[in-house]
Amino acid sequence: MDGPKSTSRNQPELLRAQTQQALRQILRDSQSKDANTRLLAFQRFTSIFRKFSGPDPEESTMHVAAELLEKGLLKPIAEGLKDCVAAPWRILMQGFTILSQSEVCIKALECLALDSRTVKYILQEDPTLPAVLRALFLNELKLAERSASPPDVRVTRAILQTLPRFFMVDSAREETGRSADFLNAVMRHALRHFQDLVTVHARLLLWSSCEEQLEEEDHSLMVLLATALEYGTPAARAKDTCPPPGVSIHEDAKRLANADPSAWARARVLRTLLAQEPDTDGDNFRVRFVRPKASDGARGVEGAQKAEMMGIQPAERKKATRCSGPGCDEAETRPGEFQMCGGCRLAVYCGKDCQRRAWKAGHKETCQKTA
């Protein structure tokens, strides 16, 4: 690496001689003909780079990422991901640690996709990468269904965290929105892992990637996911697996949710996360879904009626988010404008001042509980 040669104590860690030397070795190892050597190089790169690649990376971090891309780090990572689509069981034993080739390559890619500049460069070099990530996600679920074992949640979580980074480029977002198989797979993942924070992330992925489809074509998609998020309660089902006679699936789901004390807290958290004002009486679990336009015709009306029959209250879509800072009423002028908390990845702030005030006001404890 050819970073600045300053020896100042205030020099960014990524530009220090020891880190630069490690990155140069990683770059060399990433070009090795040995697959294990390449995989270990990607893992070392992620362990070094991940702590610098938060929601607001420093200029030095983006500089180093751009330099690594230009020097060829992307190509072996992309090839590794494509190998995973063809042979998803490839793993490497390192002592007592099992390294998943899929997970390691995905996380390395996430570290490189820092901002619109690096994302555009990545897609210019290999425009197929979003499709490769979607294929890997589908493979994980298909393998799990064939083997009757749960999918590797580390891989599915990594994909759902990485893919939205490419939505900085509209074509990648729109392409994902047209992938019905992938979106359905995301919903199946949400059904199994609704209690995981990644479910909320997956829901945001659905919302941002297919907003046109959801608004004009398929209201039932959002209704189904909303039901999964609000009413999925494994704890209650474990105690009561037999629904009463004559009760519909949705009615039974709501009954179980009401019987599960943790579901109430989860519903309140979800309402907050999905940018909806909480109920004052707490009697209904409410989520946002797309209110159909008059021009949508019978299909849109049918979707609304179905939602209301399920007890889901209609609400206008809110495309932007309010700042999570205490006492701050600032709202985004466009989705994704505000900075996301790097710990819980749920709270968003219009600036560092609001983030500091929120931290002192108690977000520190909340963030540690949800991270």
XYZ file of C-alpha atoms in Angstrom:
371
model
C 0.000 0.000 0.000
C 1.169 3.488 -0.755
C -0.310 5.534 2.070
C 1.203 8.758 3.498
C 4.482 8.324 5.377
C 3.625 10.534 8.372
C 4.735 9.235 11.778
C 2.320 11.397 13.780
C 0.580 9.771 16.726
C -2.673 11.154 15.316
C -2.161 9.323 12.035
C -5.177 7.103 11.144
C -4.523 3.499 12.134
C -5.169 2.210 8.629
C -2.344 4.399 7.309
C 0.240 3.331 9.892
C 3.199 1.327 8.686
C 2.303 -1.904 10.523
C -1.276 -1.932 9.193
C -0.125 -1.023 5.689
C 2.358 -3.905 5.762
C -0.384 -6.321 6.825
C -2.667 -5.092 4.026
C 0.100 -5.515 1.453
C 0.554 -9.139 2.561
C -3.208 -9.683 2.405
C -3.232 -8.325 -1.136
C -0.445 -10.706 -2.143
C -2.123 -13.693 -0.480
C -5.452 -12.854 -2.130
C -3.824 -13.501 -5.511
C -2.502 -16.926 -4.447
C -3.415 -20.017 -6.477
C -4.199 -21.822 -3.209
C -7.864 -21.410 -2.184
C -7.102 -21.753 1.532
C -4.488 -19.002 1.397
C -6.940 -16.691 -0.363
C -9.701 -17.422 2.145
C -7.443 -16.716 5.114
C -6.388 -13.463 3.434
C -10.040 -12.384 3.127
C -10.628 -13.236 6.794
C -7.601 -11.198 7.920
C -8.722 -8.298 5.754
C -12.189 -8.313 7.361
C -10.775 -8.537 10.891
C -8.611 -5.465 10.212
C -11.060 -3.449 8.156
C -14.422 -4.135 9.793
C -13.883 -1.828 12.771
C -13.232 1.096 10.414
C -16.131 0.493 8.003
C -19.088 1.648 10.106
C -21.943 3.854 8.899
C -19.691 6.941 8.817
C -16.218 5.763 7.726
C -13.325 8.205 7.791
C -11.826 9.510 4.584
C -8.678 7.470 5.229
C -10.774 4.276 5.336
C -12.429 5.051 2.002
C -9.026 5.930 0.541
C -7.571 2.560 1.558
C -10.660 0.683 0.320
C -10.451 2.417 -3.054
C -6.746 1.611 -3.290
C -7.340 -2.062 -2.477
C -10.037 -2.223 -5.146
C -7.757 -0.662 -7.710
C -4.972 -3.107 -6.821
C -7.206 -6.114 -7.511
C -8.658 -7.320 -4.181
C -12.192 -7.459 -5.604
C -11.582 -10.076 -8.293
C -10.604 -13.014 -6.033
C -13.421 -12.162 -3.610
C -15.947 -12.143 -6.467
C -14.561 -15.418 -7.813
C -14.814 -16.925 -4.319
C -18.479 -15.921 -4.081
C -19.227 -17.451 -7.489
C -17.473 -20.660 -6.428
C -19.817 -20.763 -3.421
C -22.870 -20.726 -5.688
C -21.544 -23.821 -7.464
C -20.099 -25.559 -4.371
C -21.658 -24.100 -1.200
C -20.159 -26.732 1.114
C -16.562 -25.612 0.683
C -15.122 -24.855 4.139
C -11.676 -24.581 5.652
C -10.554 -26.003 9.006
C -8.227 -23.694 10.921
C -7.324 -25.336 14.195
C -10.711 -25.802 15.868
C -12.369 -23.066 13.760
C -14.597 -23.765 10.784
C -14.482 -21.021 8.202
C -17.396 -20.737 5.802
C -16.155 -19.611 2.412
C -19.498 -17.908 1.748
C -19.505 -15.944 4.996
C -15.854 -14.887 4.736
C -16.187 -13.660 1.124
C -19.471 -11.829 1.802
C -18.071 -9.974 4.812
C -14.964 -8.996 2.877
C -17.171 -7.601 0.102
C -19.218 -5.665 2.673
C -16.044 -4.016 3.987
C -15.171 -2.797 0.486
C -18.672 -1.440 -0.306
C -18.307 1.645 1.875
C -19.885 4.465 -0.102
C -21.362 5.291 -3.492
C -17.886 5.658 -5.005
C -16.663 2.199 -4.002
C -20.056 0.603 -4.770
C -20.078 2.063 -8.287
C -16.526 0.831 -8.818
C -17.433 -2.677 -7.618
C -20.472 -2.868 -9.908
C -18.483 -1.511 -12.819
C -15.893 -4.250 -12.313
C -18.470 -7.003 -11.732
C -22.155 -6.060 -12.203
C -23.270 -9.631 -11.385
C -22.397 -9.475 -7.664
C -25.906 -8.525 -6.367
C -27.314 -11.459 -8.347
C -24.616 -13.727 -6.889
C -25.592 -12.690 -3.347
C -29.243 -13.406 -4.083
C -28.336 -16.814 -5.523
C -26.321 -17.671 -2.419
C -29.274 -16.748 -0.205
C -31.598 -18.981 -2.219
C -29.061 -21.814 -2.099
C -28.897 -21.666 1.681
C -32.656 -22.079 1.985
C -32.848 -24.794 -0.678
C -30.068 -26.789 1.001
C -31.825 -26.467 4.340
C -35.112 -27.675 2.859
C -33.460 -30.680 1.202
C -31.478 -31.683 4.277
C -34.221 -30.878 6.842
C -31.690 -28.802 8.780
C -31.747 -25.046 9.429
C -29.852 -22.769 7.007
C -26.567 -21.232 8.107
C -27.940 -18.049 9.641
C -24.451 -16.509 9.616
C -24.455 -16.614 5.818
C -28.034 -15.390 5.367
C -27.432 -12.595 7.884
C -24.241 -11.531 6.100
C -26.067 -11.392 2.755
C -28.922 -9.292 4.146
C -26.420 -6.887 5.682
C -24.324 -6.597 2.522
C -26.827 -6.532 -0.335
C -28.550 -3.235 0.666
C -25.198 -1.452 0.327
C -25.533 -1.901 -3.418
C -28.869 -0.060 -3.368
C -26.848 3.152 -3.593
C -27.012 2.314 -7.303
C -30.639 2.373 -8.473
C -30.199 -0.397 -11.026
C -29.091 -2.867 -8.319
C -32.044 -1.933 -6.103
C -34.556 -2.214 -8.944
C -33.073 -5.526 -10.084
C -33.515 -6.928 -6.578
C -37.100 -5.671 -6.518
C -37.846 -7.743 -9.609
C -36.491 -10.952 -8.048
C -39.664 -12.550 -6.688
C -37.915 -15.788 -5.682
C -35.394 -13.915 -3.586
C -37.997 -11.704 -1.897
C -40.092 -14.734 -1.009
C -36.972 -16.406 0.393
C -36.315 -13.337 2.550
C -39.834 -13.648 3.934
C -39.299 -17.341 4.710
C -36.139 -16.347 6.553
C -38.141 -13.718 8.476
C -40.652 -16.357 9.515
C -37.880 -18.453 11.065
C -35.798 -15.655 12.535
C -38.264 -12.844 13.237
C -36.773 -12.274 16.700
C -33.346 -11.579 15.197
C -32.495 -7.959 14.415
C -31.736 -9.056 10.871
C -35.489 -9.564 10.344
C -36.050 -5.858 10.669
C -33.134 -5.365 8.303
C -34.699 -7.859 5.913
C -37.992 -5.995 6.111
C -36.198 -2.761 5.226
C -34.477 -4.577 2.379
C -37.873 -5.626 1.036
C -39.292 -2.149 1.435
C -36.460 -0.313 -0.296
C -35.840 -2.828 -3.065
C -39.388 -3.336 -4.269
C -41.333 -0.239 -3.285
C -42.915 0.052 -6.754
C -43.995 -3.581 -6.778
C -45.416 -3.312 -3.289
C -47.288 -0.123 -4.085
C -48.766 -1.180 -7.402
C -48.800 -4.943 -7.600
C -48.561 -7.063 -4.501
C -50.022 -5.798 -1.245
C -50.275 -9.343 0.066
C -46.454 -9.546 0.126
C -46.197 -6.842 2.781
C -49.259 -8.139 4.616
C -47.685 -11.591 4.902
C -44.374 -10.238 6.145
C -46.118 -7.922 8.597
C -47.975 -10.912 9.994
C -44.745 -12.860 10.352
C -43.035 -9.998 12.164
C -45.877 -9.164 14.496
C -47.419 -12.502 15.348
C -44.629 -15.081 15.098
C -44.204 -16.379 18.637
C -42.238 -19.657 18.911
C -42.282 -19.504 22.714
C -46.073 -19.570 22.767
C -46.306 -22.185 20.051
C -43.947 -24.461 21.955
C -46.482 -24.597 24.791
C -49.628 -24.637 22.689
C -49.207 -26.240 19.270
C -52.870 -27.176 18.735
C -55.159 -24.286 17.696
C -58.783 -24.270 18.902
C -61.329 -25.713 16.427
C -62.650 -23.304 13.810
C -59.941 -20.676 14.396
C -58.138 -19.339 11.317
C -54.340 -19.341 11.076
C -54.181 -15.560 11.484
C -56.606 -15.540 14.419
C -54.593 -18.260 16.108
C -51.363 -16.364 15.501
C -52.839 -13.305 17.179
C -54.133 -15.432 20.060
C -50.665 -16.872 20.605
C -49.089 -13.423 20.396
C -51.417 -12.145 23.090
C -50.525 -15.162 25.239
C -46.789 -14.530 24.909
C -45.659 -11.647 27.178
C -42.506 -11.067 25.124
C -44.633 -10.505 22.014
C -46.020 -7.288 23.491
C -42.562 -5.836 24.017
C -41.444 -7.068 20.603
C -44.455 -5.451 18.921
C -43.718 -2.105 20.584
C -40.080 -2.279 19.464
C -41.117 -3.182 15.924
C -43.561 -0.292 15.742
C -40.784 2.088 16.742
C -38.284 0.579 14.338
C -40.734 0.702 11.446
C -41.314 4.435 12.040
C -44.893 4.177 13.269
C -46.274 5.976 16.272
C -47.109 3.402 19.006
C -50.714 2.774 20.030
C -51.819 4.726 23.071
C -54.060 1.921 24.334
C -51.813 -0.988 23.372
C -54.839 -3.070 22.290
C -53.752 -3.721 18.724
C -50.498 -4.876 17.158
C -50.144 -2.455 14.283
C -47.672 -2.325 11.419
C -47.279 -0.218 8.326
C -48.369 -1.591 5.047
C -48.919 0.132 1.719
C -52.241 1.898 1.404
C -53.500 1.125 -2.115
C -54.167 3.965 -4.496
C -57.584 4.430 -6.045
C -55.992 3.691 -9.408
C -54.821 0.282 -8.218
C -58.260 -1.190 -8.853
C -59.759 -4.326 -7.348
C -56.443 -5.952 -6.490
C -55.388 -3.028 -4.339
C -58.750 -2.911 -2.582
C -58.586 -6.657 -1.988
C -55.145 -6.268 -0.377
C -56.426 -3.543 1.943
C -59.492 -5.549 2.919
C -57.332 -8.596 3.624
C -55.047 -6.558 5.840
C -57.900 -5.039 7.813
C -59.534 -8.462 8.301
C -56.224 -9.564 9.842
C -56.358 -6.650 12.271
C -53.550 -4.700 10.594
C -54.376 -1.020 10.602
C -53.733 0.902 7.362
C -51.222 3.728 7.510
C -49.694 6.035 4.997
C -46.255 4.997 3.821
C -43.486 7.024 5.401
C -40.521 7.101 3.045
C -38.203 8.932 5.417
C -37.196 8.473 9.034
C -37.113 10.888 11.946
C -33.943 11.433 13.923
C -33.688 9.250 17.053
C -32.016 12.050 19.009
C -33.894 13.182 22.153
C -36.047 16.208 21.405
C -35.028 16.337 17.737
C -37.807 16.595 15.132
C -35.554 16.525 12.075
C -36.726 14.131 9.330
C -34.827 12.785 6.366
C -35.375 14.569 3.072
C -34.650 11.215 1.403
C -34.432 7.629 2.724
C -30.993 6.692 4.048
C -29.828 10.298 4.544
C -29.285 10.023 8.304
C -26.479 8.077 9.954
C -27.319 4.697 11.482
C -26.034 3.716 14.930
C -23.032 1.461 14.412
C -23.848 -0.657 17.479
C -27.519 -1.668 17.258
C -27.893 -0.498 13.630
C -31.438 0.583 14.457
C -31.330 4.171 15.711
C -30.609 6.912 13.141
C -29.270 10.412 13.722
C -29.218 13.632 11.722
C -25.771 14.465 13.088
C -23.110 13.620 15.636
C -24.519 16.066 18.204
C -27.823 14.182 18.350
C -25.978 10.884 18.488
C -23.914 12.067 21.487
C -27.022 13.384 23.286
C -28.865 10.107 22.718
C -25.898 8.121 24.022
C -25.797 10.183 27.230
C -29.591 10.049 27.553
C -29.642 6.258 27.779
C -29.148 4.825 24.292
C -25.885 3.337 25.566
C -27.788 0.796 27.683
C -30.417 0.106 24.990
C -27.770 -0.309 22.314
C -25.807 -2.817 24.400
C -28.959 -4.880 24.995
C -29.908 -5.060 21.318
C -26.444 -5.293 19.744
